[in-house]
Short mmCIF file of C-alpha atoms and ligand atoms in Angstrom, two decimals:
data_model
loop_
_atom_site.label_atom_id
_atom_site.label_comp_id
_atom_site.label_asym_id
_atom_site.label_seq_id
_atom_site.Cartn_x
_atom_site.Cartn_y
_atom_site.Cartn_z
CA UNK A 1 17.70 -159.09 -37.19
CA UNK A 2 17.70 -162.18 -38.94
CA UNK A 3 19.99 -163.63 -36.43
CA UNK A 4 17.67 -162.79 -33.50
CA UNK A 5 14.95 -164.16 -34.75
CA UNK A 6 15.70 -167.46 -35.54
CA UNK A 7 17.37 -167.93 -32.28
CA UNK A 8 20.79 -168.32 -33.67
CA UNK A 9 22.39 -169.47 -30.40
CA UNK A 10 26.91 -167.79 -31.72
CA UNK A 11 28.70 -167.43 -34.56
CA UNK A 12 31.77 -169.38 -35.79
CA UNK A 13 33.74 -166.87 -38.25
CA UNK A 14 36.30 -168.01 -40.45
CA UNK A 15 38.71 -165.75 -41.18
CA UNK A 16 37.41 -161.78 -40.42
CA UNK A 17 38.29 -159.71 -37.29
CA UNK A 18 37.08 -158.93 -34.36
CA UNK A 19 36.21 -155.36 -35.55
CA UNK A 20 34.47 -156.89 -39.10
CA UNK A 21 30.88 -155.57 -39.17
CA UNK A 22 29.58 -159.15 -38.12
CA UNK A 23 31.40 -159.07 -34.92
CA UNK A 24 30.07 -155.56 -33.90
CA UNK A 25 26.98 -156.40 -34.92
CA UNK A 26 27.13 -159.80 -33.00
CA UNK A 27 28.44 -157.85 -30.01
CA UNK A 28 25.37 -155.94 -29.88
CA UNK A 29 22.86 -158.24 -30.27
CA UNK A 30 24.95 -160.20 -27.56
CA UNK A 31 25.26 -163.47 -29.81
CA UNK A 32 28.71 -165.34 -29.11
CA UNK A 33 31.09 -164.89 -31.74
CA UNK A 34 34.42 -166.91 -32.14
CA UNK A 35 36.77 -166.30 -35.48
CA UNK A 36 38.94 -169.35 -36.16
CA UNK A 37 41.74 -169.22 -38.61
CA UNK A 38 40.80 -172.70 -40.01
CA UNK A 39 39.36 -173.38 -43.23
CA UNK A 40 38.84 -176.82 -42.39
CA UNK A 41 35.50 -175.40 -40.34
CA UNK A 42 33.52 -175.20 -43.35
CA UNK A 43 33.56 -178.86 -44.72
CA UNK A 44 32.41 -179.77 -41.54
CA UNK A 45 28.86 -181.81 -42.45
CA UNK A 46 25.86 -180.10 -41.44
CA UNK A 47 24.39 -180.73 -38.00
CA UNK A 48 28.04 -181.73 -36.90
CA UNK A 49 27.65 -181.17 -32.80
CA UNK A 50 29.86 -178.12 -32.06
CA UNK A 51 30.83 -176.48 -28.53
CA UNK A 52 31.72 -172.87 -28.77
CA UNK A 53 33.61 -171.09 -25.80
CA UNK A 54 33.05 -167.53 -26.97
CA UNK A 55 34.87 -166.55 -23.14
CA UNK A 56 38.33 -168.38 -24.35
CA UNK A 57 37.91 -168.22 -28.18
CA UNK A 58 37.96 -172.01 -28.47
CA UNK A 59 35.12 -174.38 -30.27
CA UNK A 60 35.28 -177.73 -29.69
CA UNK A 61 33.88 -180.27 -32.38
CA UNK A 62 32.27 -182.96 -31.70
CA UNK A 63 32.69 -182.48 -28.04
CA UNK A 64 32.78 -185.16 -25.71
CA UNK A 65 30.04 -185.79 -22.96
CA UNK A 66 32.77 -184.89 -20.30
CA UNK A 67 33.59 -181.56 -21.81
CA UNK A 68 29.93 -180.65 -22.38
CA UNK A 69 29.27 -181.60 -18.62
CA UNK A 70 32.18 -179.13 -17.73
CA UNK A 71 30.21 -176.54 -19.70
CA UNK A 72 26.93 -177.04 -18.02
CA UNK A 73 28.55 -176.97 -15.13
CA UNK A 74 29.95 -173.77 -15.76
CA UNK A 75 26.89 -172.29 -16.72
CA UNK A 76 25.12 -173.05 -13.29
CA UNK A 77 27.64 -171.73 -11.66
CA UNK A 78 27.18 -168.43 -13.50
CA UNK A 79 23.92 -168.24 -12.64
CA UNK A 80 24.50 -169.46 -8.88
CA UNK A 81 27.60 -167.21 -8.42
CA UNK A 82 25.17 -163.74 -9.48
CA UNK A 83 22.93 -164.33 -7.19
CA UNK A 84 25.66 -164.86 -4.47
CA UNK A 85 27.97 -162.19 -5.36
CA UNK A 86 26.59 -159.67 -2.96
CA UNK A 87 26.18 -161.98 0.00
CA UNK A 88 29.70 -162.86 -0.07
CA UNK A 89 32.29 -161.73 3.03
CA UNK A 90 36.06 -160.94 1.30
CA UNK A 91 37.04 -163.00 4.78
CA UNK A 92 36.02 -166.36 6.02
CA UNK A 93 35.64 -166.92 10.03
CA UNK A 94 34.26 -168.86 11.91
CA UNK A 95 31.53 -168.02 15.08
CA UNK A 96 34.59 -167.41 17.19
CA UNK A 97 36.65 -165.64 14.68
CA UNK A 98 39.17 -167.83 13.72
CA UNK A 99 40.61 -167.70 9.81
CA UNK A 100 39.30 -170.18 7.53
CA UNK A 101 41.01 -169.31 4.00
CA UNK A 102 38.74 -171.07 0.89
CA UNK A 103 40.41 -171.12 -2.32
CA UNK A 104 38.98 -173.00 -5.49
CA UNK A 105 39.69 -175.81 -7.29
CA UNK A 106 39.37 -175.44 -11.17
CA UNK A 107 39.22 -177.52 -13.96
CA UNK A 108 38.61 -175.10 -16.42
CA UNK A 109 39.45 -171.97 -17.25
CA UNK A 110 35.89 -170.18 -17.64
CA UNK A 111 35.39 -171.26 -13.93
CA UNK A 112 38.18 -168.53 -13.01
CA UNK A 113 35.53 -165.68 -13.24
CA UNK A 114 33.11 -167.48 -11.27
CA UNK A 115 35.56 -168.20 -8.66
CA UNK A 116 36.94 -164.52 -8.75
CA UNK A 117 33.38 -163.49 -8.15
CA UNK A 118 32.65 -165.30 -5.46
CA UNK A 119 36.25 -163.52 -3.49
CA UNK A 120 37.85 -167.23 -3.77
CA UNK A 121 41.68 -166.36 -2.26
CA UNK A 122 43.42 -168.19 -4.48
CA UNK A 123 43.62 -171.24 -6.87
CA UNK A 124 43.86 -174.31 -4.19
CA UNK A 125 43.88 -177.21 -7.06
CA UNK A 126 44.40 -176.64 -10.89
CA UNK A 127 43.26 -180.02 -12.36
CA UNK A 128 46.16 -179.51 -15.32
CA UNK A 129 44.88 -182.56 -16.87
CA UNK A 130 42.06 -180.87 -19.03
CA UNK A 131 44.10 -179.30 -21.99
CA UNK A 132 45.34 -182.69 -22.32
CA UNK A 133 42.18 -184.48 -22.36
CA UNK A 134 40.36 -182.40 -24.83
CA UNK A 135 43.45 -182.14 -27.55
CA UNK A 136 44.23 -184.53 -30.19
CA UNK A 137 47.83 -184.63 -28.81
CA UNK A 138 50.06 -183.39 -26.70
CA UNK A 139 49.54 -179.32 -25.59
CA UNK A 140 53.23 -178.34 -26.75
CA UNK A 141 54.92 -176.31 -24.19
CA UNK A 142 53.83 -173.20 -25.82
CA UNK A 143 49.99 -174.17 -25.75
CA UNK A 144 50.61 -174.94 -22.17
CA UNK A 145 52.22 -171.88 -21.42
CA UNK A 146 49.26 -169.74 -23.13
CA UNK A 147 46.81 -171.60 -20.81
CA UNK A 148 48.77 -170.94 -17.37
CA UNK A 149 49.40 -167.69 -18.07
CA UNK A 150 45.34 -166.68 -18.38
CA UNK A 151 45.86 -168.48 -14.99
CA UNK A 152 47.99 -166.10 -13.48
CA UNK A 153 46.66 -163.07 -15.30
CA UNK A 154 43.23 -163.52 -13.78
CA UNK A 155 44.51 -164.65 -10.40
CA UNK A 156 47.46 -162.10 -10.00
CA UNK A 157 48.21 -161.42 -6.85
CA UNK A 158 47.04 -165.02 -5.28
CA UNK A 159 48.21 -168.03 -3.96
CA UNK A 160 47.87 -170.37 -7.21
CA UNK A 161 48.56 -173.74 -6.76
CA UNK A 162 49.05 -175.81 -9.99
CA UNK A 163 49.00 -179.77 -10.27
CA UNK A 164 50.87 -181.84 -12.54
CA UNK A 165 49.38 -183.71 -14.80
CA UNK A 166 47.29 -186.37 -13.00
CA UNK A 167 46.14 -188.88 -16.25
CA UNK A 168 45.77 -192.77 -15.92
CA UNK A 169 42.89 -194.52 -14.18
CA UNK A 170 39.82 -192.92 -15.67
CA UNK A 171 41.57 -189.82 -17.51
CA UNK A 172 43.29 -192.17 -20.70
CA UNK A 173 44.91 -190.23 -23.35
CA UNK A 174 44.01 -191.94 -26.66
CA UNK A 175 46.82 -190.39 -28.17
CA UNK A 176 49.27 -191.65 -25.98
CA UNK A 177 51.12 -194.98 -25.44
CA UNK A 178 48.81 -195.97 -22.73
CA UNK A 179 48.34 -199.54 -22.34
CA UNK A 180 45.21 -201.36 -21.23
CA UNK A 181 45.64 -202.08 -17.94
CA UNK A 182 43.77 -204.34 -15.64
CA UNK A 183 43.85 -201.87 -12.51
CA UNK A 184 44.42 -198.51 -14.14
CA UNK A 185 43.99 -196.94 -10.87
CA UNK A 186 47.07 -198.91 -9.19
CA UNK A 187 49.03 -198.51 -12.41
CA UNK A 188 50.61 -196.25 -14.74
CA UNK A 189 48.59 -193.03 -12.94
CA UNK A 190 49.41 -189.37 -12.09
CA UNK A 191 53.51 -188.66 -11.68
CA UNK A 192 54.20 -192.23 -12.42
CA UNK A 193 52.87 -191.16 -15.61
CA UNK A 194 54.59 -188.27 -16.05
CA UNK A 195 58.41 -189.69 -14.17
CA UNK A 196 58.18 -192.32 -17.19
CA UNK A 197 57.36 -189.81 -19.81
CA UNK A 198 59.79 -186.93 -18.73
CA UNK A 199 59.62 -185.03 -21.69
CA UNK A 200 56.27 -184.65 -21.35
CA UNK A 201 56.60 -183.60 -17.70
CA UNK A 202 59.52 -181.01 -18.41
CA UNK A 203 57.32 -179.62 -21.59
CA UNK A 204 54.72 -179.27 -18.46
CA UNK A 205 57.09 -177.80 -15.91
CA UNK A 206 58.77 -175.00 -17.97
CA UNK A 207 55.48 -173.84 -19.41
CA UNK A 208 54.42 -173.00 -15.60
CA UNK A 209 57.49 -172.04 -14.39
CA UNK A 210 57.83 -169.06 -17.66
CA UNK A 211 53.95 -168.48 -17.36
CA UNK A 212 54.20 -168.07 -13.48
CA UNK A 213 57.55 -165.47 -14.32
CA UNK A 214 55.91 -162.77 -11.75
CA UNK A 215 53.34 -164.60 -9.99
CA UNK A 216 53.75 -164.04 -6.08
CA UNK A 217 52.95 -167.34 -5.08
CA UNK A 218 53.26 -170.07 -7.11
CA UNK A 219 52.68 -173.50 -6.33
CA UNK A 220 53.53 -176.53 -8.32
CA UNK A 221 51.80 -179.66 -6.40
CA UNK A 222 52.38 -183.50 -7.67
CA UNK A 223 49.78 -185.83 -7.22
CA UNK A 224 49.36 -189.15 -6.02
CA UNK A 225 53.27 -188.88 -4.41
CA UNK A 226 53.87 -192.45 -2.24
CA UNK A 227 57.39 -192.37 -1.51
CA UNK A 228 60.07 -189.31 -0.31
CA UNK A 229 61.90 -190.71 -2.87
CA UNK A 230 59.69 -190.01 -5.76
CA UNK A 231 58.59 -186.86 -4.29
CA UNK A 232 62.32 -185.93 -4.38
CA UNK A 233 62.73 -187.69 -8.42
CA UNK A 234 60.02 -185.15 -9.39
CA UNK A 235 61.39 -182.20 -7.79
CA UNK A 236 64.66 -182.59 -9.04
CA UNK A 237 63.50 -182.22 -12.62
CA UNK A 238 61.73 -179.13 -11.55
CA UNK A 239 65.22 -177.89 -10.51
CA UNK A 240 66.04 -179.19 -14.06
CA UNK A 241 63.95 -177.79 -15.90
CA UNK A 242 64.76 -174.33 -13.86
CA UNK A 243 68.70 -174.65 -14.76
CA UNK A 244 67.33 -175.38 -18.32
CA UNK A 245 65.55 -171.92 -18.42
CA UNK A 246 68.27 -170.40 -16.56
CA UNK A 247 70.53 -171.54 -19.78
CA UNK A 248 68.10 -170.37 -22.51
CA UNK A 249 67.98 -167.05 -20.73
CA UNK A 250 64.35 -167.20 -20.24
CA UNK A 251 62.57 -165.50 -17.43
CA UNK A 252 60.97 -168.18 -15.17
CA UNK A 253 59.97 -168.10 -11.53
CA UNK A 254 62.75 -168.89 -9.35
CA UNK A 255 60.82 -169.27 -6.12
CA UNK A 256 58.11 -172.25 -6.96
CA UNK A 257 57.22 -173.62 -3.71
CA UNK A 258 56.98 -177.65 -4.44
CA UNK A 259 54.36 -179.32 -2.83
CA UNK A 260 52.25 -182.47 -2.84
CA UNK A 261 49.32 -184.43 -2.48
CA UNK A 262 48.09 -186.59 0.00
CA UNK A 263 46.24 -189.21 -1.48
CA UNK A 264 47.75 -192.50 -0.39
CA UNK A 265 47.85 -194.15 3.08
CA UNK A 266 51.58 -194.94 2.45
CA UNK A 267 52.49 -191.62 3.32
CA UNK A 268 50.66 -191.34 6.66
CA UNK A 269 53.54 -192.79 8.76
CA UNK A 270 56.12 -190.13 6.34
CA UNK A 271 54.58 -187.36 7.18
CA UNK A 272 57.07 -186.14 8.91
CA UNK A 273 59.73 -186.23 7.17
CA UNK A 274 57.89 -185.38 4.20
CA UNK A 275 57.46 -182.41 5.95
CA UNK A 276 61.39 -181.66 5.93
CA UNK A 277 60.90 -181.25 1.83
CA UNK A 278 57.58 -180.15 0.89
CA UNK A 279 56.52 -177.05 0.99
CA UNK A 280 52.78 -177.47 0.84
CA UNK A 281 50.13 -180.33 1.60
CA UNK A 282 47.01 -180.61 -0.01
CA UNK A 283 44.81 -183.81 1.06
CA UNK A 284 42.75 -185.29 -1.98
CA UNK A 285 40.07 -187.31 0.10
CA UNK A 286 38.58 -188.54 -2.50
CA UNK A 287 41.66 -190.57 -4.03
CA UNK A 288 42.50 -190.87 -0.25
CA UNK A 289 39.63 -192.74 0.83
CA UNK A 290 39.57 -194.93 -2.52
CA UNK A 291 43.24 -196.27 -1.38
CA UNK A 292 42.56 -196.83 1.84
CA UNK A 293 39.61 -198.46 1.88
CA UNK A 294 40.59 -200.49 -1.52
CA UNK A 295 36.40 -199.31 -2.93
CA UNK A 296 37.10 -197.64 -6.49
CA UNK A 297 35.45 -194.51 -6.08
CA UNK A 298 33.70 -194.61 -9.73
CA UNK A 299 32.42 -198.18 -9.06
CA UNK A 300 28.85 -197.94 -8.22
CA UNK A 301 28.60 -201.56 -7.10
CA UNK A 302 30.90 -200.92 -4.33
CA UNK A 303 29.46 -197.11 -3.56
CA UNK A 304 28.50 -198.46 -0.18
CA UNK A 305 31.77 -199.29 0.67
CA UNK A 306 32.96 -195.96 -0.11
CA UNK A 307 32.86 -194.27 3.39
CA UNK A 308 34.87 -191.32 3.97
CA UNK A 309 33.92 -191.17 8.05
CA UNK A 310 35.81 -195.04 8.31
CA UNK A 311 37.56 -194.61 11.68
CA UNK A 312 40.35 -195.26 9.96
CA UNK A 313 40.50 -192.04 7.24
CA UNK A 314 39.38 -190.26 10.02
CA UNK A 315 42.51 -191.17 12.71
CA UNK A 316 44.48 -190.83 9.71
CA UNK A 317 43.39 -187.84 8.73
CA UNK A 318 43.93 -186.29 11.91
CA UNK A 319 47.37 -187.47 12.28
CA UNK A 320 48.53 -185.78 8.62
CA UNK A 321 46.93 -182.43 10.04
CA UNK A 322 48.48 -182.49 13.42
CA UNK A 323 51.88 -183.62 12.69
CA UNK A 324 51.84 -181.03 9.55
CA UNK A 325 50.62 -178.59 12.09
CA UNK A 326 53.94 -179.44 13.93
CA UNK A 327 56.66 -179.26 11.10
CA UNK A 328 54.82 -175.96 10.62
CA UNK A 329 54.00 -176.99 6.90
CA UNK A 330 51.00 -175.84 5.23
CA UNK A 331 48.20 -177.80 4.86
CA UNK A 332 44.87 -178.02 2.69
CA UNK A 333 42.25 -180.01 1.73
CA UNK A 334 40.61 -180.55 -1.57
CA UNK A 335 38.52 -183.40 -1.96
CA UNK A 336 34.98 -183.67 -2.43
CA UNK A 337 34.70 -184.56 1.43
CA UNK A 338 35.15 -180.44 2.51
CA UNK A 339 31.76 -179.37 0.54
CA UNK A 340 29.90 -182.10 2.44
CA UNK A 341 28.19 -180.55 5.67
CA UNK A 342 28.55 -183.94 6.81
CA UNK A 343 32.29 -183.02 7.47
CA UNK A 344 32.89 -180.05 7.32
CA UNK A 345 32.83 -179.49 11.35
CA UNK A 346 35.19 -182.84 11.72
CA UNK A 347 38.03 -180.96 9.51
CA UNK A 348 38.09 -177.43 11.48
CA UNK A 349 38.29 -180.28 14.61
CA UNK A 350 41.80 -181.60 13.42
CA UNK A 351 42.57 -178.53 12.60
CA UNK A 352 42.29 -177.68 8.68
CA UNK A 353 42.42 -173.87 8.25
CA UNK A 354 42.57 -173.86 4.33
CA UNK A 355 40.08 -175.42 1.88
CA UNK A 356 39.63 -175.59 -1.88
CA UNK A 357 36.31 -176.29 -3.37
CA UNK A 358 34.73 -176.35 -6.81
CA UNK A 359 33.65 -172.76 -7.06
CA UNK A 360 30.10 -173.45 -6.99
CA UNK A 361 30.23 -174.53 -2.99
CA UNK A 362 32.29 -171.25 -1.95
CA UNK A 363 28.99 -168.81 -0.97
CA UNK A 364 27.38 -171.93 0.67
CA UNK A 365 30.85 -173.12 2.44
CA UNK A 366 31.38 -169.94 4.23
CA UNK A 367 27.83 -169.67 5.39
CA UNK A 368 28.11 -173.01 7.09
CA UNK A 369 31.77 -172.03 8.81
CA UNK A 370 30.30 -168.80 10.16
CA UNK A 371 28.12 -170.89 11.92
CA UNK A 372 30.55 -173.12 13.40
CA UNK A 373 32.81 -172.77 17.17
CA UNK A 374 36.04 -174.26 16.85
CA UNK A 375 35.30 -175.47 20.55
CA UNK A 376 32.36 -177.55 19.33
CA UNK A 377 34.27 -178.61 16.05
CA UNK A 378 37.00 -180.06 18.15
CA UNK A 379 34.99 -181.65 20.87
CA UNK A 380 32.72 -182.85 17.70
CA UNK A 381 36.34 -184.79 16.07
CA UNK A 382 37.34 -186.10 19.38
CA UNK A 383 34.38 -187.90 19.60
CA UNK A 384 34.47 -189.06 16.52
CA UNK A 385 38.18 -190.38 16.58
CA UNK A 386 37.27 -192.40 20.13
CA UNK A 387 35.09 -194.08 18.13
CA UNK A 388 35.95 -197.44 16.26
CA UNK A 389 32.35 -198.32 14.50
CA UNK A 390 31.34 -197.32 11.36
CA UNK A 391 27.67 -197.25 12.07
CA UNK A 392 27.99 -195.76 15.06
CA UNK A 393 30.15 -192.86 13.75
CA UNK A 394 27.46 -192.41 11.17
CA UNK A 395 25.14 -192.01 13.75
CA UNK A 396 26.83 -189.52 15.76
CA UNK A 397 27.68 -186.91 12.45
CA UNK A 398 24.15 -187.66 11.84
CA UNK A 399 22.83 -186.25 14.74
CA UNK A 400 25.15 -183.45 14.76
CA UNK A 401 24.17 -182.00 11.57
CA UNK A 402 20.67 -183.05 11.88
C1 PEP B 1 41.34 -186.02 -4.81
O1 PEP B 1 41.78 -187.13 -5.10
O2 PEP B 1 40.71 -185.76 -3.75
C2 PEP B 1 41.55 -184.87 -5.72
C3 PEP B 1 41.24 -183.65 -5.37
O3 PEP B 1 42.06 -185.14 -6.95
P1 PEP B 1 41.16 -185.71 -8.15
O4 PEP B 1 39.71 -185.68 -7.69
O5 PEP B 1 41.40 -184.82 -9.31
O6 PEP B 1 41.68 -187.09 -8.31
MG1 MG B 2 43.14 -187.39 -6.77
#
């Protein structure tokens, strides 16, 4: 009663059980509860800042003001995603009935039951990079493997589309060997990172593949890919790390489809043959636009200079869906440019049918495509591809959306 009445906000147990009289009795009086097998917790000086994930079983001490954002993210979306529940169709279409398939991008974990909730059909983008941000080290393979397969337990039966560990430019490791560098976005990022550190990226790439041992559709997606070449360097240590498994006698999954992102303009004019090895496309606009307009997309100086309806993303973004739409190769987006109403109408234009979001957008996402033709949408992008002025292109999505 205690408890209740001074507002204690969970309870960090060490040592006990989860049927101990202090856990039933937190159960019921619906205060979080986490029991760590760490002594360590109780030198820990008073008023020491501590994040508890009761959902996962993890506390985090001393969190950082990204992972606390995460949280508070999460816990809007909680509240959003109840009230939306009800209101949500199991199938997206558009006014004229055509398919639109919204899957969600997740960062964390506790986002799964939000996305779940609110009939997402699949996992579009897994941002991998978390578990490596918030540990003091590495995730061994096993850690790794733990994570993914919550992934695949709460998704099972869905597309799941898992990226490889995108670190560099604004996601440093302190632990690792990074050196300063004076343009971390052009440098060391993503699977240049992980090609130079391959036992890092093989630790990565058998944990999904065992994790993902009876997932239906599994997806593992490389980020930030600029040449066939590299595309084909990181696939072959997928195979690799497959024929390692196979040796060990380990169950893995033997059908990973191998995909990658589009984020940089050198791969516009490769599409094509890109499209002879990848299985999957997924464009990240918001790396996309960075590189091709040279405007750092976390530099608020340059913020106006940061325009994802430039004629030239645009033309190029049609091109990547239409000659993807050829080769018959799947195609997504996942940027932050498909939860902006702005241009959302422009993308079912050129002919995107699949989009992953950050849960929270899904309910309001689908209410916009319902409303949408694909007539209008198409006459809407032709319009805008004719024309070669930014200002003027700004003018003409504003007055579309009003
Ligand atoms: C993107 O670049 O659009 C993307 C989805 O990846 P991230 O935002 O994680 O860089
Ligand atoms: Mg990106």
């Amino acid at each position: 009663m205690k408890l209740v009445t001074n507002d204690v906000k969970g309870i960090v147990l060490v040592g006990g059980g989860v049927t101990s009289h202090i856990s039933i009795l937190s159960r019921s009086l619906k205060i979080p509860l986490v029991i760590v097998e760490e002594p360590k917790m109780l030198q820990l000086q008073e008023k020491t800042p501590i994040l508890m994930d009761a959902d996962l079983g993890n506390i985090y001490v001393n969190p950082s003001k990204a992972v606390v954002e995460q949280f508070e993210k999460r816990n809007q979306l909680r509240e959003d995603a109840k009230c939306n529940t009800a209101k949500m169709d199991t199938v997206t279409r558009t006014k004229d009935g055509t398919r639109v398939g919204l899957f969600a991008n997740i960062n964390l974990l506790t986002e799964l039951s939000i996305a779940k909730q609110l009939k997402a059909e699949g996992v579009g983008l897994y941002r991998s990079e978390f578990p490596f941000l918030i540990r003091p080290t590495f995730p061994s393979e096993t850690e790794q493997y733990l994570v993914y397969q919550h992934l695949f337990k709460e998704m099972r039966g869905k597309e799941i589309t898992i990226r490889t560990l995108d670190v560099g430019g604004e996601k440093t490791l302190t632990y690792s060997d990074m050196a300063e560098e004076q343009n971390p976005e052009l440098g060391m990022r993503s699977i240049r990172f992980s090609l130079k550190h391959k036992e890092v990226f093989e630790n990565q790439l058998r944990a999904i593949l065992r994790a993902g041992f009876e997932a239906d559709y599994l997806r593992i997606m490389f980020p930030m890919i600029s040449s066939l070449d590299e595309f084909c360097e990181a696939r072959q240590v997928v195979y690799d790390c497959m024929q390692q498994l196979s040796n060990k006698k380990m169950q893995y999954n033997r059908n990973p489809e191998i995909c990658m992102m589009i984020e940089l303009p050198a791969v516009v004019e490769l599409i094509e043959d890109f499209s002879k090895e990848a299985d999957f496309f997924s464009i990240g606009t918001n790396d996309f636009v960075q590189y091709m307009l040279a405007v750092d997309r976390t530099n608020r100086m340059v913020s106006d200079y940061y325009c994802p309806f430039h004629p030239s993303v645009l033309r190029a973004l049609s091109k990547i869906v239409s000659v993807s739409r050829q080769c018959k190769v799947d195609i997504s987006v996942c940027g932050e440019m498909t939860h902006d109403p702005a241009y959302l109408s422009f993308l079912l234009g050129i002919g995107i049918r699949k989009i992953s979001v950050d849960p929270k957008f899904l309910f309001i996402l689908q209410k916009r495509i319902q409303k949408i033709e694909i007539d209008e949408a198409e006459k809407h992008a032709n319009q805008l591809l004719s024309e070669p002025s930014l200002q003027k292109i700004k003018t003409l999505i504003e007055s579309t959306i009003g």
